[in-house]
């Protein structure tokens, strides 16, 4: 396989060496940043992006609040399901990590002894990104961008082939989109029921009392029309 990489007859391995070669030329501190970002940082960023999207949907409210929150709930569920689907795929393909078969790679993370195809990190982040896109396009595009960066990091770190990452992207996307109609049919009514709940309704939509409290804290905020009419009548 290394000979194929040197001859350029295997684009997958050739691209692996090209991207991982950037790590050899980079400063040590930059590699440590990429190690953290690729292993933990982007997953954390994706979680924060989902929470930000939920807060935005909840604050905006309206008829689309429940379906959007349902889509946000489906995103992590789909990511977990995609990882479960990946378990038999890895066992069937049994592709070793690239550093097992290829010499000269700069491996930034040690202890990777499982199989390489497909990448769990790429699967999870793309599932979350596509799930976000179903809920909100603006946040979804940002999430998909983070997923693409995650895929690049996994190859840069020397722990996955490019095709491992592409396979993870395809798996995460397929699970989200293929099962999204069923998930929406199950989760949207549930979120509408939660929205009507006196105690849990805040999960889906901001309470009127919260909005009134916020308006009271903002200087120059106009009173509601009914309040103005009562003041005039007095």
Tab-separated table of C-alpha atoms in Angstrom:
chain	number	residue	atom	x	y	z
A	1	UNK	CA	0.000	0.000	0.000
A	2	UNK	CA	2.866	2.368	0.742
A	3	UNK	CA	4.239	1.680	-2.726
A	4	UNK	CA	0.882	2.571	-4.186
A	5	UNK	CA	0.958	5.834	-2.270
A	6	UNK	CA	4.379	6.690	-3.576
A	7	UNK	CA	3.370	5.924	-7.145
A	8	UNK	CA	0.168	7.891	-6.810
A	9	UNK	CA	-1.923	4.940	-8.104
A	10	UNK	CA	-4.092	4.941	-4.954
A	11	UNK	CA	-5.742	8.368	-4.578
A	12	UNK	CA	-7.072	7.533	-1.110
A	13	UNK	CA	-3.635	6.761	0.336
A	14	UNK	CA	-2.009	9.513	-1.683
A	15	UNK	CA	-4.413	12.104	-0.243
A	16	UNK	CA	-3.832	10.675	3.224
A	17	UNK	CA	-0.112	11.375	2.924
A	18	UNK	CA	-0.713	14.830	1.461
A	19	UNK	CA	-3.034	15.951	4.273
A	20	UNK	CA	-1.128	14.252	7.073
A	21	UNK	CA	2.074	15.720	5.668
A	22	UNK	CA	0.783	19.125	6.744
A	23	UNK	CA	1.147	17.963	10.356
A	24	UNK	CA	4.843	17.272	9.851
A	25	UNK	CA	5.444	20.803	8.618
A	26	UNK	CA	3.299	22.472	11.300
A	27	UNK	CA	4.626	23.665	14.684
A	28	UNK	CA	4.200	21.285	17.610
A	29	UNK	CA	1.736	23.608	19.375
A	30	UNK	CA	-0.483	23.689	16.276
A	31	UNK	CA	-0.570	19.898	16.118
A	32	UNK	CA	-1.640	19.793	19.766
A	33	UNK	CA	-4.486	22.211	18.963
A	34	UNK	CA	-5.556	20.076	16.015
A	35	UNK	CA	-5.431	16.998	18.218
A	36	UNK	CA	-7.817	18.548	20.748
A	37	UNK	CA	-10.070	20.069	18.087
A	38	UNK	CA	-10.310	16.843	16.100
A	39	UNK	CA	-10.812	14.583	19.114
A	40	UNK	CA	-13.067	16.699	21.358
A	41	UNK	CA	-13.316	20.359	20.342
A	42	UNK	CA	-15.566	20.071	17.296
A	43	UNK	CA	-17.920	17.654	19.042
A	44	UNK	CA	-18.281	20.171	21.864
A	45	UNK	CA	-18.780	22.995	19.363
A	46	UNK	CA	-21.536	20.991	17.668
A	47	UNK	CA	-23.339	20.467	20.977
A	48	UNK	CA	-23.133	24.194	21.734
A	49	UNK	CA	-24.444	24.988	18.249
A	50	UNK	CA	-27.451	22.728	18.809
A	51	UNK	CA	-28.166	24.421	22.153
A	52	UNK	CA	-27.862	27.833	20.499
A	53	UNK	CA	-30.301	26.772	17.791
A	54	UNK	CA	-32.722	25.434	20.412
A	55	UNK	CA	-32.568	28.712	22.325
A	56	UNK	CA	-33.218	30.664	19.133
A	57	UNK	CA	-36.172	28.475	18.131
A	58	UNK	CA	-37.611	28.618	21.641
A	59	UNK	CA	-37.308	32.410	21.796
A	60	UNK	CA	-38.930	32.902	18.396
A	61	UNK	CA	-41.858	30.564	19.149
A	62	UNK	CA	-44.676	30.314	16.622
A	63	UNK	CA	-46.233	27.293	14.933
A	64	UNK	CA	-42.858	26.009	13.738
A	65	UNK	CA	-41.367	25.825	17.225
A	66	UNK	CA	-42.514	22.277	17.974
A	67	UNK	CA	-41.387	20.766	14.621
A	68	UNK	CA	-38.036	22.548	14.902
A	69	UNK	CA	-37.423	21.324	18.454
A	70	UNK	CA	-38.462	17.839	17.326
A	71	UNK	CA	-35.813	18.006	14.595
A	72	UNK	CA	-33.226	19.122	17.158
A	73	UNK	CA	-34.129	16.189	19.386
A	74	UNK	CA	-33.822	13.851	16.393
A	75	UNK	CA	-30.308	15.069	15.527
A	76	UNK	CA	-28.469	13.485	18.507
A	77	UNK	CA	-30.731	10.432	18.375
A	78	UNK	CA	-29.827	9.951	14.725
A	79	UNK	CA	-26.133	10.392	15.503
A	80	UNK	CA	-26.317	7.683	18.159
A	81	UNK	CA	-28.235	5.379	15.812
A	82	UNK	CA	-25.683	5.952	13.042
A	83	UNK	CA	-22.862	4.935	15.388
A	84	UNK	CA	-24.746	1.726	16.218
A	85	UNK	CA	-25.167	1.021	12.500
A	86	UNK	CA	-21.429	1.569	12.080
A	87	UNK	CA	-20.573	-1.249	14.527
A	88	UNK	CA	-21.407	-4.113	12.138
A	89	UNK	CA	-19.981	-2.168	9.197
A	90	UNK	CA	-16.607	-1.908	10.923
A	91	UNK	CA	-16.689	-5.577	11.836
A	92	UNK	CA	-17.506	-6.575	8.272
A	93	UNK	CA	-14.955	-4.368	6.497
A	94	UNK	CA	-12.186	-4.826	9.113
A	95	UNK	CA	-10.003	-2.073	7.688
A	96	UNK	CA	-6.935	-1.381	9.848
A	97	UNK	CA	-6.005	2.146	10.854
A	98	UNK	CA	-3.810	3.818	8.220
A	99	UNK	CA	-0.721	3.905	10.446
A	100	UNK	CA	-0.842	0.093	10.691
A	101	UNK	CA	-0.199	-0.446	6.981
A	102	UNK	CA	1.659	2.754	6.081
A	103	UNK	CA	4.943	4.056	7.331
A	104	UNK	CA	5.946	7.673	7.817
A	105	UNK	CA	2.614	9.036	9.041
A	106	UNK	CA	2.585	11.636	11.802
A	107	UNK	CA	-0.002	10.130	14.171
A	108	UNK	CA	-1.222	12.745	16.648
A	109	UNK	CA	-3.416	10.465	18.766
A	110	UNK	CA	-2.204	7.186	20.258
A	111	UNK	CA	-4.195	4.205	21.460
A	112	UNK	CA	-6.380	3.775	18.371
A	113	UNK	CA	-6.614	-0.008	18.032
A	114	UNK	CA	-10.076	-0.436	16.504
A	115	UNK	CA	-10.892	-0.578	12.806
A	116	UNK	CA	-10.817	2.496	10.603
A	117	UNK	CA	-13.866	2.322	8.282
A	118	UNK	CA	-16.015	4.250	8.852
A	119	UNK	CA	-15.053	7.199	11.048
A	120	UNK	CA	-17.286	7.565	14.112
A	121	UNK	CA	-16.336	11.229	14.495
A	122	UNK	CA	-17.276	11.998	10.898
A	123	UNK	CA	-20.515	10.035	11.255
A	124	UNK	CA	-21.569	11.790	14.453
A	125	UNK	CA	-20.732	15.336	13.386
A	126	UNK	CA	-22.365	15.025	9.962
A	127	UNK	CA	-25.493	13.472	11.470
A	128	UNK	CA	-25.708	16.381	13.912
A	129	UNK	CA	-25.030	18.901	11.141
A	130	UNK	CA	-27.679	17.496	8.793
A	131	UNK	CA	-30.119	17.194	11.695
A	132	UNK	CA	-29.509	20.850	12.448
A	133	UNK	CA	-30.139	21.687	8.793
A	134	UNK	CA	-33.542	19.996	8.993
A	135	UNK	CA	-34.377	22.189	11.987
A	136	UNK	CA	-32.822	25.451	10.787
A	137	UNK	CA	-30.902	26.020	7.559
A	138	UNK	CA	-28.650	28.777	8.891
A	139	UNK	CA	-27.504	26.757	11.880
A	140	UNK	CA	-27.422	23.619	9.751
A	141	UNK	CA	-24.955	25.096	7.273
A	142	UNK	CA	-22.687	26.022	10.175
A	143	UNK	CA	-23.027	22.490	11.554
A	144	UNK	CA	-22.194	20.889	8.214
A	145	UNK	CA	-19.157	23.161	8.003
A	146	UNK	CA	-17.995	21.910	11.407
A	147	UNK	CA	-18.517	18.323	10.238
A	148	UNK	CA	-16.358	18.907	7.153
A	149	UNK	CA	-13.645	20.375	9.369
A	150	UNK	CA	-13.902	17.324	11.631
A	151	UNK	CA	-13.314	15.061	8.654
A	152	UNK	CA	-10.238	17.018	7.643
A	153	UNK	CA	-8.886	16.821	11.199
A	154	UNK	CA	-9.247	13.045	11.346
A	155	UNK	CA	-7.093	12.633	8.239
A	156	UNK	CA	-4.668	15.338	9.399
A	157	UNK	CA	-4.222	13.432	12.661
A	158	UNK	CA	-3.290	10.271	10.764
A	159	UNK	CA	-6.058	8.107	12.238
A	160	UNK	CA	-8.365	7.793	9.204
A	161	UNK	CA	-8.235	7.499	5.431
A	162	UNK	CA	-10.189	10.104	3.441
A	163	UNK	CA	-12.636	7.381	2.381
A	164	UNK	CA	-13.261	6.576	6.069
A	165	UNK	CA	-14.401	10.157	6.498
A	166	UNK	CA	-16.492	10.187	3.322
A	167	UNK	CA	-18.142	6.954	4.420
A	168	UNK	CA	-18.933	8.515	7.789
A	169	UNK	CA	-20.439	11.573	6.107
A	170	UNK	CA	-22.622	9.336	3.912
A	171	UNK	CA	-23.726	7.150	6.824
A	172	UNK	CA	-24.628	10.076	9.090
A	173	UNK	CA	-26.527	11.859	6.316
A	174	UNK	CA	-28.400	8.717	5.255
A	175	UNK	CA	-29.592	7.861	8.767
A	176	UNK	CA	-30.838	11.407	9.411
A	177	UNK	CA	-32.652	11.904	6.104
A	178	UNK	CA	-34.046	8.408	5.564
A	179	UNK	CA	-35.580	8.193	9.034
A	180	UNK	CA	-36.442	11.887	9.382
A	181	UNK	CA	-40.094	11.507	8.233
A	182	UNK	CA	-40.700	8.761	10.800
A	183	UNK	CA	-38.870	10.681	13.527
A	184	UNK	CA	-40.852	13.830	12.736
A	185	UNK	CA	-44.138	11.920	12.828
A	186	UNK	CA	-43.285	10.590	16.290
A	187	UNK	CA	-41.464	13.524	17.867
A	188	UNK	CA	-43.502	16.490	16.610
A	189	UNK	CA	-46.733	15.465	18.401
A	190	UNK	CA	-44.658	14.790	21.496
A	191	UNK	CA	-43.123	18.261	21.356
A	192	UNK	CA	-46.577	19.812	20.835
A	193	UNK	CA	-47.761	18.002	23.958
A	194	UNK	CA	-44.716	19.281	25.843
A	195	UNK	CA	-45.454	22.785	24.546
A	196	UNK	CA	-48.952	22.646	26.080
A	197	UNK	CA	-47.629	21.441	29.425
A	198	UNK	CA	-47.705	24.098	32.184
A	199	UNK	CA	-44.430	22.823	33.630
A	200	UNK	CA	-42.425	21.653	30.608
A	201	UNK	CA	-43.743	24.069	27.983
A	202	UNK	CA	-40.634	26.269	28.327
A	203	UNK	CA	-38.648	23.562	26.536
A	204	UNK	CA	-40.432	24.336	23.269
A	205	UNK	CA	-41.555	27.955	23.602
A	206	UNK	CA	-40.697	30.851	25.864
A	207	UNK	CA	-43.391	31.590	28.391
A	208	UNK	CA	-45.323	34.901	28.062
A	209	UNK	CA	-44.206	35.790	31.574
A	210	UNK	CA	-40.569	35.560	30.498
A	211	UNK	CA	-41.213	37.897	27.589
A	212	UNK	CA	-43.054	40.385	29.812
A	213	UNK	CA	-40.210	40.293	32.316
A	214	UNK	CA	-37.674	40.891	29.573
A	215	UNK	CA	-39.692	43.803	28.144
A	216	UNK	CA	-39.932	45.332	31.617
A	217	UNK	CA	-36.161	45.304	31.893
A	218	UNK	CA	-35.669	47.045	28.552
A	219	UNK	CA	-36.002	50.846	28.699
A	220	UNK	CA	-38.420	52.420	26.271
A	221	UNK	CA	-40.392	49.216	25.652
A	222	UNK	CA	-44.020	49.964	24.721
A	223	UNK	CA	-46.811	48.528	26.854
A	224	UNK	CA	-49.208	46.063	25.255
A	225	UNK	CA	-52.302	47.607	23.683
A	226	UNK	CA	-54.661	46.214	26.333
A	227	UNK	CA	-52.534	47.743	29.084
A	228	UNK	CA	-52.592	51.122	27.331
A	229	UNK	CA	-56.380	50.975	27.025
A	230	UNK	CA	-56.756	50.242	30.741
A	231	UNK	CA	-54.493	53.192	31.578
A	232	UNK	CA	-56.596	55.508	29.377
A	233	UNK	CA	-59.837	54.257	30.945
A	234	UNK	CA	-58.492	54.992	34.390
